[in-house]
PDB file of C-alpha atoms in Angstrom:
ATOM      1  CA  UNK A 703    -192.899   6.896 -74.964  1.00 79.00           C
ATOM      2  CA  UNK A 704    -191.294   8.755 -77.975  1.00 85.00           C
ATOM      3  CA  UNK A 705    -191.708  12.529 -78.447  1.00 91.00           C
ATOM      4  CA  UNK A 706    -193.824  12.178 -81.176  1.00 92.00           C
ATOM      5  CA  UNK A 707    -195.934   9.620 -79.733  1.00 95.00           C
ATOM      6  CA  UNK A 708    -196.158  12.837 -76.678  1.00 96.00           C
ATOM      7  CA  UNK A 709    -196.390  15.436 -79.493  1.00 97.00           C
ATOM      8  CA  UNK A 710    -199.873  12.943 -80.664  1.00 97.00           C
ATOM      9  CA  UNK A 711    -200.791  12.950 -77.350  1.00 98.00           C
ATOM     10  CA  UNK A 712    -201.331  16.324 -76.889  1.00 98.00           C
ATOM     11  CA  UNK A 713    -202.692  16.742 -79.408  1.00 98.00           C
ATOM     12  CA  UNK A 714    -205.343  15.011 -79.048  1.00 98.00           C
ATOM     13  CA  UNK A 715    -205.440  16.568 -75.257  1.00 98.00           C
ATOM     14  CA  UNK A 716    -205.599  19.947 -76.710  1.00 98.00           C
ATOM     15  CA  UNK A 717    -209.286  18.623 -78.953  1.00 98.00           C
ATOM     16  CA  UNK A 718    -210.973  17.768 -76.051  1.00 98.00           C
ATOM     17  CA  UNK A 719    -209.758  21.117 -74.396  1.00 97.00           C
ATOM     18  CA  UNK A 720    -210.639  23.048 -76.836  1.00 96.00           C
ATOM     19  CA  UNK A 721    -213.743  20.966 -76.946  1.00 96.00           C
ATOM     20  CA  UNK A 722    -213.992  21.149 -72.853  1.00 95.00           C
ATOM     21  CA  UNK A 723    -213.467  25.125 -73.402  1.00 94.00           C
ATOM     22  CA  UNK A 724    -215.935  25.396 -76.043  1.00 94.00           C
ATOM     23  CA  UNK A 725    -212.728  27.832 -77.630  1.00 95.00           C
ATOM     24  CA  UNK A 726    -213.754  28.094 -80.901  1.00 95.00           C
ATOM     25  CA  UNK A 727    -210.613  29.598 -81.907  1.00 97.00           C
ATOM     26  CA  UNK A 728    -209.088  26.933 -80.700  1.00 97.00           C
ATOM     27  CA  UNK A 729    -210.653  23.787 -82.425  1.00 97.00           C
ATOM     28  CA  UNK A 730    -210.140  26.132 -85.808  1.00 97.00           C
ATOM     29  CA  UNK A 731    -206.357  25.832 -84.919  1.00 97.00           C
ATOM     30  CA  UNK A 732    -206.001  22.883 -84.544  1.00 98.00           C
ATOM     31  CA  UNK A 733    -207.402  20.972 -87.795  1.00 98.00           C
ATOM     32  CA  UNK A 734    -204.896  20.510 -90.583  1.00 96.00           C
ATOM     33  CA  UNK A 735    -205.316  22.773 -93.350  1.00 95.00           C
ATOM     34  CA  UNK A 736    -203.158  21.182 -95.517  1.00 91.00           C
ATOM     35  CA  UNK A 737    -204.474  17.472 -95.650  1.00 90.00           C
ATOM     36  CA  UNK A 738    -207.826  16.692 -96.213  1.00 88.00           C
ATOM     37  CA  UNK A 739    -210.419  16.850 -93.561  1.00 93.00           C
ATOM     38  CA  UNK A 740    -213.186  14.772 -92.013  1.00 95.00           C
ATOM     39  CA  UNK A 741    -215.740  13.956 -89.129  1.00 96.00           C
ATOM     40  CA  UNK A 742    -218.084  11.964 -87.855  1.00 95.00           C
ATOM     41  CA  UNK A 743    -220.043  13.242 -84.953  1.00 93.00           C
ATOM     42  CA  UNK A 744    -221.869  10.336 -82.989  1.00 89.00           C
ATOM     43  CA  UNK A 745    -225.448   9.360 -85.348  1.00 84.00           C
ATOM     44  CA  UNK A 746    -224.514  12.569 -88.353  1.00 87.00           C
ATOM     45  CA  UNK A 747    -223.909  11.510 -91.318  1.00 89.00           C
ATOM     46  CA  UNK A 748    -220.088  12.214 -92.123  1.00 92.00           C
ATOM     47  CA  UNK A 749    -218.920  15.242 -93.000  1.00 94.00           C
ATOM     48  CA  UNK A 750    -216.222  16.150 -95.648  1.00 94.00           C
ATOM     49  CA  UNK A 751    -213.688  18.940 -96.337  1.00 94.00           C
ATOM     50  CA  UNK A 752    -212.462  21.576 -94.055  1.00 96.00           C
ATOM     51  CA  UNK A 753    -215.562  23.751 -94.411  1.00 96.00           C
ATOM     52  CA  UNK A 754    -217.920  21.340 -93.438  1.00 97.00           C
ATOM     53  CA  UNK A 755    -216.087  20.282 -90.826  1.00 97.00           C
ATOM     54  CA  UNK A 756    -215.998  23.659 -89.249  1.00 97.00           C
ATOM     55  CA  UNK A 757    -219.097  25.148 -89.435  1.00 97.00           C
ATOM     56  CA  UNK A 758    -220.367  21.576 -87.548  1.00 97.00           C
ATOM     57  CA  UNK A 759    -217.963  22.538 -84.563  1.00 96.00           C
ATOM     58  CA  UNK A 760    -219.213  26.087 -84.483  1.00 96.00           C
ATOM     59  CA  UNK A 761    -222.444  24.988 -84.140  1.00 94.00           C
ATOM     60  CA  UNK A 762    -221.943  22.012 -81.446  1.00 94.00           C
ATOM     61  CA  UNK A 763    -219.675  24.530 -79.894  1.00 94.00           C
ATOM     62  CA  UNK A 764    -222.109  27.431 -79.887  1.00 92.00           C
ATOM     63  CA  UNK A 765    -224.587  25.074 -78.668  1.00 89.00           C
ATOM     64  CA  UNK A 766    -225.518  26.388 -75.237  1.00 83.00           C
ATOM     65  CA  UNK A 767    -226.753  22.331 -74.567  1.00 80.00           C
ATOM     66  CA  UNK A 768    -222.859  21.490 -75.059  1.00 79.00           C
ATOM     67  CA  UNK A 769    -222.539  19.008 -72.766  1.00 79.00           C
ATOM     68  CA  UNK A 770    -219.450  18.969 -70.312  1.00 88.00           C
ATOM     69  CA  UNK A 771    -216.482  16.819 -72.317  1.00 95.00           C
ATOM     70  CA  UNK A 772    -213.768  14.881 -70.441  1.00 96.00           C
ATOM     71  CA  UNK A 773    -211.352  12.036 -72.486  1.00 97.00           C
ATOM     72  CA  UNK A 774    -209.118   8.682 -70.883  1.00 96.00           C
ATOM     73  CA  UNK A 775    -207.747   6.066 -71.589  1.00 96.00           C
ATOM     74  CA  UNK A 776    -206.280   7.169 -74.576  1.00 97.00           C
ATOM     75  CA  UNK A 777    -203.498   5.406 -76.406  1.00 95.00           C
ATOM     76  CA  UNK A 778    -201.442   6.969 -79.558  1.00 95.00           C
ATOM     77  CA  UNK A 779    -200.377   4.236 -83.116  1.00 92.00           C
ATOM     78  CA  UNK A 780    -198.297   6.023 -85.094  1.00 90.00           C
ATOM     79  CA  UNK A 781    -196.610   5.822 -88.690  1.00 86.00           C
ATOM     80  CA  UNK A 782    -195.057   8.088 -90.745  1.00 84.00           C
ATOM     81  CA  UNK A 783    -196.690  11.372 -91.001  1.00 88.00           C
ATOM     82  CA  UNK A 784    -200.191   9.763 -89.786  1.00 89.00           C
ATOM     83  CA  UNK A 785    -201.396   9.180 -86.303  1.00 92.00           C
ATOM     84  CA  UNK A 786    -204.253   7.627 -84.521  1.00 93.00           C
ATOM     85  CA  UNK A 787    -205.099   8.114 -81.068  1.00 96.00           C
ATOM     86  CA  UNK A 788    -208.283   5.978 -79.779  1.00 96.00           C
ATOM     87  CA  UNK A 789    -209.627   7.325 -76.256  1.00 97.00           C
ATOM     88  CA  UNK A 790    -213.185   7.073 -74.644  1.00 96.00           C
ATOM     89  CA  UNK A 791    -214.917  10.233 -74.100  1.00 96.00           C
ATOM     90  CA  UNK A 792    -216.941  10.668 -70.520  1.00 94.00           C
ATOM     91  CA  UNK A 793    -220.471  12.950 -71.201  1.00 91.00           C
ATOM     92  CA  UNK A 794    -223.041  13.222 -69.168  1.00 87.00           C
ATOM     93  CA  UNK A 795    -225.290  10.566 -70.629  1.00 83.00           C
ATOM     94  CA  UNK A 796    -222.452   8.250 -70.751  1.00 88.00           C
ATOM     95  CA  UNK A 797    -219.559   7.672 -72.523  1.00 91.00           C
ATOM     96  CA  UNK A 798    -218.512   7.208 -76.342  1.00 93.00           C
ATOM     97  CA  UNK A 799    -215.761   5.887 -78.073  1.00 94.00           C
ATOM     98  CA  UNK A 800    -213.626   8.320 -79.857  1.00 96.00           C
ATOM     99  CA  UNK A 801    -210.767   8.029 -82.692  1.00 96.00           C
ATOM    100  CA  UNK A 802    -209.050  10.994 -83.865  1.00 97.00           C
ATOM    101  CA  UNK A 803    -206.539  11.177 -86.809  1.00 95.00           C
ATOM    102  CA  UNK A 804    -203.362  13.480 -86.859  1.00 95.00           C
ATOM    103  CA  UNK A 805    -201.249  14.930 -89.848  1.00 94.00           C
ATOM    104  CA  UNK A 806    -197.930  15.711 -89.465  1.00 94.00           C
ATOM    105  CA  UNK A 807    -198.658  19.495 -90.535  1.00 93.00           C
ATOM    106  CA  UNK A 808    -196.393  22.669 -90.510  1.00 91.00           C
ATOM    107  CA  UNK A 809    -194.106  21.039 -87.602  1.00 91.00           C
ATOM    108  CA  UNK A 810    -196.874  19.920 -85.599  1.00 95.00           C
ATOM    109  CA  UNK A 811    -199.892  17.265 -85.679  1.00 97.00           C
ATOM    110  CA  UNK A 812    -202.685  18.473 -86.940  1.00 97.00           C
ATOM    111  CA  UNK A 813    -206.132  16.489 -86.295  1.00 97.00           C
ATOM    112  CA  UNK A 814    -207.201  15.188 -89.472  1.00 95.00           C
ATOM    113  CA  UNK A 815    -210.671  12.864 -88.409  1.00 96.00           C
ATOM    114  CA  UNK A 816    -212.597  12.286 -85.958  1.00 97.00           C
ATOM    115  CA  UNK A 817    -215.161  10.035 -85.288  1.00 96.00           C
ATOM    116  CA  UNK A 818    -216.868   9.532 -82.347  1.00 94.00           C
ATOM    117  CA  UNK A 819    -219.475   7.155 -81.156  1.00 91.00           C
ATOM    118  CA  UNK A 820    -221.260   4.865 -78.106  1.00 87.00           C
ATOM    119  CA  UNK A 821    -219.809   2.333 -76.141  1.00 82.00           C
ATOM    120  CA  UNK A 822    -222.122   0.024 -74.992  1.00 64.00           C
ATOM    121  CA  UNK A 823    -223.701   0.850 -71.108  1.00 56.00           C
ATOM    122  CA  UNK A 824    -221.522  -1.081 -68.782  1.00 50.00           C
ATOM    123  CA  UNK A 825    -219.374  -2.951 -71.546  1.00 49.00           C
ATOM    124  CA  UNK A 826    -215.840  -3.505 -69.477  1.00 47.00           C
ATOM    125  CA  UNK A 827    -213.644  -6.205 -70.062  1.00 43.00           C
ATOM    126  CA  UNK A 828    -215.080  -9.540 -68.816  1.00 42.00           C
ATOM    127  CA  UNK A 829    -218.610  -8.527 -70.763  1.00 40.00           C
ATOM    128  CA  UNK A 830    -219.708 -10.368 -73.754  1.00 44.00           C
ATOM    129  CA  UNK A 831    -220.576  -7.338 -76.039  1.00 47.00           C
ATOM    130  CA  UNK A 832    -223.984  -6.869 -76.803  1.00 44.00           C
ATOM    131  CA  UNK A 833    -224.759  -7.845 -80.471  1.00 48.00           C
ATOM    132  CA  UNK A 834    -222.500  -9.250 -83.337  1.00 44.00           C
ATOM    133  CA  UNK A 835    -223.566  -5.993 -85.679  1.00 51.00           C
ATOM    134  CA  UNK A 836    -219.886  -5.673 -86.810  1.00 55.00           C
TER     135      UNK A 836
ATOM    136  CA  UNK B1423    -206.278   8.730-108.573  1.00 79.00           C
ATOM    137  CA  UNK B1424    -203.084   8.003-107.154  1.00 85.00           C
ATOM    138  CA  UNK B1425    -201.826   4.158-107.212  1.00 91.00           C
ATOM    139  CA  UNK B1426    -201.802   4.127-103.480  1.00 92.00           C
ATOM    140  CA  UNK B1427    -205.004   5.492-103.433  1.00 95.00           C
ATOM    141  CA  UNK B1428    -206.651   2.723-105.496  1.00 96.00           C
ATOM    142  CA  UNK B1429    -204.019  -0.146-103.421  1.00 97.00           C
ATOM    143  CA  UNK B1430    -206.029   1.633-100.035  1.00 97.00           C
ATOM    144  CA  UNK B1431    -209.308   0.998-101.558  1.00 98.00           C
ATOM    145  CA  UNK B1432    -208.557  -2.289-102.893  1.00 98.00           C
ATOM    146  CA  UNK B1433    -207.549  -3.748 -99.050  1.00 98.00           C
ATOM    147  CA  UNK B1434    -211.209  -1.747 -98.064  1.00 98.00           C
ATOM    148  CA  UNK B1435    -212.875  -3.857-100.475  1.00 98.00           C
ATOM    149  CA  UNK B1436    -211.186  -7.024 -99.606  1.00 98.00           C
ATOM    150  CA  UNK B1437    -211.839  -6.329 -95.594  1.00 98.00           C
ATOM    151  CA  UNK B1438    -215.862  -6.446 -96.406  1.00 98.00           C
ATOM    152  CA  UNK B1439    -215.324  -9.108 -98.803  1.00 97.00           C
ATOM    153  CA  UNK B1440    -214.199 -11.138 -96.458  1.00 96.00           C
ATOM    154  CA  UNK B1441    -216.474 -10.067 -93.734  1.00 96.00           C
ATOM    155  CA  UNK B1442    -219.312 -11.009 -96.228  1.00 95.00           C
ATOM    156  CA  UNK B1443    -218.245 -14.384 -97.331  1.00 94.00           C
ATOM    157  CA  UNK B1444    -217.013 -15.424 -93.484  1.00 94.00           C
ATOM    158  CA  UNK B1445    -213.881 -16.012 -94.383  1.00 95.00           C
ATOM    159  CA  UNK B1446    -211.560 -16.092 -91.374  1.00 95.00           C
ATOM    160  CA  UNK B1447    -208.609 -16.645 -93.526  1.00 97.00           C
ATOM    161  CA  UNK B1448    -208.574 -13.705 -95.814  1.00 97.00           C
ATOM    162  CA  UNK B1449    -209.927 -11.351 -92.617  1.00 97.00           C
ATOM    163  CA  UNK B1450    -207.049 -13.178 -90.443  1.00 97.00           C
ATOM    164  CA  UNK B1451    -204.315 -12.252 -93.405  1.00 97.00           C
ATOM    165  CA  UNK B1452    -205.826  -8.527 -94.155  1.00 98.00           C
ATOM    166  CA  UNK B1453    -204.700  -7.493 -90.670  1.00 98.00           C
ATOM    167  CA  UNK B1454    -201.150  -5.857 -90.122  1.00 96.00           C
ATOM    168  CA  UNK B1455    -198.500  -8.051 -88.250  1.00 95.00           C
ATOM    169  CA  UNK B1456    -196.044  -5.560 -87.438  1.00 91.00           C
ATOM    170  CA  UNK B1457    -198.171  -2.730 -86.288  1.00 90.00           C
ATOM    171  CA  UNK B1458    -200.274  -2.580 -83.402  1.00 88.00           C
ATOM    172  CA  UNK B1459    -203.725  -2.971 -84.184  1.00 93.00           C
ATOM    173  CA  UNK B1460    -207.148  -1.844 -82.617  1.00 95.00           C
ATOM    174  CA  UNK B1461    -211.351  -2.513 -83.726  1.00 96.00           C
ATOM    175  CA  UNK B1462    -213.801  -0.816 -81.905  1.00 95.00           C
ATOM    176  CA  UNK B1463    -217.351  -2.749 -82.823  1.00 93.00           C
ATOM    177  CA  UNK B1464    -220.007  -1.028 -82.515  1.00 88.00           C
ATOM    178  CA  UNK B1465    -221.606  -0.934 -79.166  1.00 83.00           C
ATOM    179  CA  UNK B1466    -218.079  -2.660 -78.125  1.00 87.00           C
ATOM    180  CA  UNK B1467    -215.885  -1.559 -75.745  1.00 89.00           C
ATOM    181  CA  UNK B1468    -212.077  -1.248 -77.611  1.00 92.00           C
ATOM    182  CA  UNK B1469    -210.066  -4.195 -78.657  1.00 94.00           C
ATOM    183  CA  UNK B1470    -205.995  -3.516 -78.750  1.00 94.00           C
ATOM    184  CA  UNK B1471    -203.432  -6.346 -80.114  1.00 94.00           C
ATOM    185  CA  UNK B1472    -203.537  -8.733 -82.453  1.00 96.00           C
ATOM    186  CA  UNK B1473    -205.023 -11.521 -80.277  1.00 96.00           C
ATOM    187  CA  UNK B1474    -208.067  -9.786 -79.208  1.00 97.00           C
ATOM    188  CA  UNK B1475    -208.808  -8.515 -82.852  1.00 97.00           C
ATOM    189  CA  UNK B1476    -208.535 -11.462 -83.887  1.00 97.00           C
ATOM    190  CA  UNK B1477    -210.755 -13.062 -81.688  1.00 97.00           C
ATOM    191  CA  UNK B1478    -213.943 -10.820 -82.196  1.00 97.00           C
ATOM    192  CA  UNK B1479    -213.549 -11.536 -86.148  1.00 96.00           C
ATOM    193  CA  UNK B1480    -213.874 -15.102 -85.024  1.00 96.00           C
ATOM    194  CA  UNK B1481    -216.324 -14.760 -82.954  1.00 94.00           C
ATOM    195  CA  UNK B1482    -218.232 -12.492 -85.240  1.00 94.00           C
ATOM    196  CA  UNK B1483    -217.444 -14.126 -88.249  1.00 94.00           C
ATOM    197  CA  UNK B1484    -218.297 -17.830 -86.611  1.00 92.00           C
ATOM    198  CA  UNK B1485    -221.702 -16.626 -85.842  1.00 89.00           C
ATOM    199  CA  UNK B1486    -224.599 -18.095 -87.680  1.00 83.00           C
ATOM    200  CA  UNK B1487    -226.503 -14.894 -86.745  1.00 80.00           C
ATOM    201  CA  UNK B1488    -224.274 -12.860 -88.217  1.00 79.00           C
ATOM    202  CA  UNK B1489    -226.137 -10.417 -90.794  1.00 79.00           C
ATOM    203  CA  UNK B1490    -224.786  -9.892 -94.247  1.00 88.00           C
ATOM    204  CA  UNK B1491    -222.646  -6.772 -95.130  1.00 95.00           C
ATOM    205  CA  UNK B1492    -221.804  -4.357 -97.942  1.00 96.00           C
ATOM    206  CA  UNK B1493    -219.932  -1.322 -98.310  1.00 97.00           C
ATOM    207  CA  UNK B1494    -220.439   2.012-100.395  1.00 96.00           C
ATOM    208  CA  UNK B1495    -219.103   5.519-100.777  1.00 96.00           C
ATOM    209  CA  UNK B1496    -215.405   4.634 -99.752  1.00 97.00           C
ATOM    210  CA  UNK B1497    -212.965   7.879 -99.436  1.00 96.00           C
ATOM    211  CA  UNK B1498    -209.434   6.908 -98.556  1.00 95.00           C
ATOM    212  CA  UNK B1499    -207.208   9.625 -97.110  1.00 92.00           C
ATOM    213  CA  UNK B1500    -203.421   9.072 -97.366  1.00 90.00           C
ATOM    214  CA  UNK B1501    -200.389  10.488 -95.605  1.00 86.00           C
ATOM    215  CA  UNK B1502    -196.966   8.190 -95.644  1.00 84.00           C
ATOM    216  CA  UNK B1503    -197.688   4.475 -94.445  1.00 88.00           C
ATOM    217  CA  UNK B1504    -200.721   5.115 -92.745  1.00 89.00           C
ATOM    218  CA  UNK B1505    -203.847   5.380 -95.089  1.00 92.00           C
ATOM    219  CA  UNK B1506    -207.764   6.072 -93.537  1.00 93.00           C
ATOM    220  CA  UNK B1507    -210.611   5.386 -95.321  1.00 96.00           C
ATOM    221  CA  UNK B1508    -214.522   6.395 -94.286  1.00 96.00           C
ATOM    222  CA  UNK B1509    -217.141   4.356 -95.959  1.00 97.00           C
ATOM    223  CA  UNK B1510    -220.844   3.683 -94.934  1.00 96.00           C
ATOM    224  CA  UNK B1511    -222.109  -0.307 -94.115  1.00 96.00           C
ATOM    225  CA  UNK B1512    -225.406  -1.889 -95.173  1.00 94.00           C
ATOM    226  CA  UNK B1513    -226.975  -4.379 -93.035  1.00 91.00           C
ATOM    227  CA  UNK B1514    -230.372  -5.383 -92.869  1.00 87.00           C
ATOM    228  CA  UNK B1515    -230.709  -3.317 -89.744  1.00 83.00           C
ATOM    229  CA  UNK B1516    -229.970  -0.312 -91.217  1.00 88.00           C
ATOM    230  CA  UNK B1517    -226.421   1.851 -91.945  1.00 91.00           C
ATOM    231  CA  UNK B1518    -223.101   2.493 -89.818  1.00 93.00           C
ATOM    232  CA  UNK B1519    -220.179   5.012 -90.569  1.00 94.00           C
ATOM    233  CA  UNK B1520    -216.859   2.928 -90.836  1.00 96.00           C
ATOM    234  CA  UNK B1521    -213.075   4.138 -90.484  1.00 96.00           C
ATOM    235  CA  UNK B1522    -211.183   2.179 -91.376  1.00 97.00           C
ATOM    236  CA  UNK B1523    -207.053   2.755 -90.921  1.00 95.00           C
ATOM    237  CA  UNK B1524    -204.580   1.257 -92.925  1.00 95.00           C
ATOM    238  CA  UNK B1525    -200.568   0.947 -93.010  1.00 94.00           C
ATOM    239  CA  UNK B1526    -198.506   0.466 -95.144  1.00 94.00           C
ATOM    240  CA  UNK B1527    -196.847  -3.367 -94.389  1.00 93.00           C
ATOM    241  CA  UNK B1528    -194.684  -5.554 -96.282  1.00 91.00           C
ATOM    242  CA  UNK B1529    -194.826  -4.208 -99.953  1.00 91.00           C
ATOM    243  CA  UNK B1530    -198.753  -4.312 -99.053  1.00 95.00           C
ATOM    244  CA  UNK B1531    -201.713  -2.558 -97.507  1.00 97.00           C
ATOM    245  CA  UNK B1532    -202.802  -4.375 -94.047  1.00 97.00           C
ATOM    246  CA  UNK B1533    -205.887  -2.653 -92.117  1.00 97.00           C
ATOM    247  CA  UNK B1534    -204.367  -1.195 -88.460  1.00 95.00           C
ATOM    248  CA  UNK B1535    -207.962  -0.158 -86.860  1.00 96.00           C
ATOM    249  CA  UNK B1536    -211.499  -0.311 -87.413  1.00 97.00           C
ATOM    250  CA  UNK B1537    -214.149   1.760 -85.749  1.00 96.00           C
ATOM    251  CA  UNK B1538    -217.868   1.002 -86.754  1.00 94.00           C
ATOM    252  CA  UNK B1539    -220.602   2.677 -85.203  1.00 91.00           C
ATOM    253  CA  UNK B1540    -224.237   4.150 -85.897  1.00 87.00           C
ATOM    254  CA  UNK B1541    -225.341   6.429 -88.255  1.00 83.00           C
ATOM    255  CA  UNK B1542    -228.589   8.527 -87.987  1.00 65.00           C
ATOM    256  CA  UNK B1543    -231.698   6.896 -89.781  1.00 56.00           C
ATOM    257  CA  UNK B1544    -232.525   8.518 -92.594  1.00 50.00           C
ATOM    258  CA  UNK B1545    -229.892  10.900 -92.168  1.00 49.00           C
ATOM    259  CA  UNK B1546    -229.116  13.483 -95.171  1.00 47.00           C
ATOM    260  CA  UNK B1547    -227.394  16.361 -96.591  1.00 43.00           C
ATOM    261  CA  UNK B1548    -230.743  17.942 -95.983  1.00 41.00           C
ATOM    262  CA  UNK B1549    -231.215  17.075 -92.159  1.00 40.00           C
ATOM    263  CA  UNK B1550    -229.846  17.942 -89.133  1.00 44.00           C
ATOM    264  CA  UNK B1551    -228.548  16.161 -86.929  1.00 47.00           C
ATOM    265  CA  UNK B1552    -230.575  14.796 -84.495  1.00 44.00           C
ATOM    266  CA  UNK B1553    -228.765  15.265 -81.605  1.00 48.00           C
ATOM    267  CA  UNK B1554    -225.787  17.422 -81.041  1.00 45.00           C
ATOM    268  CA  UNK B1555    -223.588  15.279 -78.384  1.00 51.00           C
ATOM    269  CA  UNK B1556    -220.745  15.935 -79.890  1.00 55.00           C
TER     270      UNK B1556
END
């Protein structure tokens, strides 16, 4: 595994560490400042720009009902100054699939996009998907 | 708008053109060959690798029940040899949000990742999201 790949996976782990700890300062620090950012929370409309995205995280992390979260099966895909990570998010109510995009900025990898959405309950390698919407 | 941005948005439009026309050859041609690829269809487990991803498209595009699809509100975000596009997908049953990632390959932009998931019915700028899962 390359050093960049390790760094991107470490940045992804840092995102979930900040999320699980409801650490708004860490969450703010790990999102890019020089790049345009976007975020799709499950079921939300897409959010664009740092102000809108960070307001959403303040709302989520400040909510006493915010669920415990963990992640697994992270894979990193790198190219130039952008990278994306896919991983499975585990929440009390089920699992989500996340696409997390990172960009190289000021010597590190910062998050520029997070998109999480549902996975079919019980979906695994041996099952057909429940519908063929897209 | 830069030439690259126009090219990325054109590649994104080409993806939906192939999808709507159920054109399996065009769909095959627009996915990257030199990059690792991944795909998250709504509710499916993540698919990795060209063979698995293309098999899913053959299944979807060959299905007589495959829905009509259109897209709108595409925005492109570029960095180096990777770019991601967010857009809204319109289907007969509702709308989805898609993150589409493209990579520069052999002189053009090829798709390396597609992640589509639901948006809350009626979600718009003035409404609160239905839940704060993530």
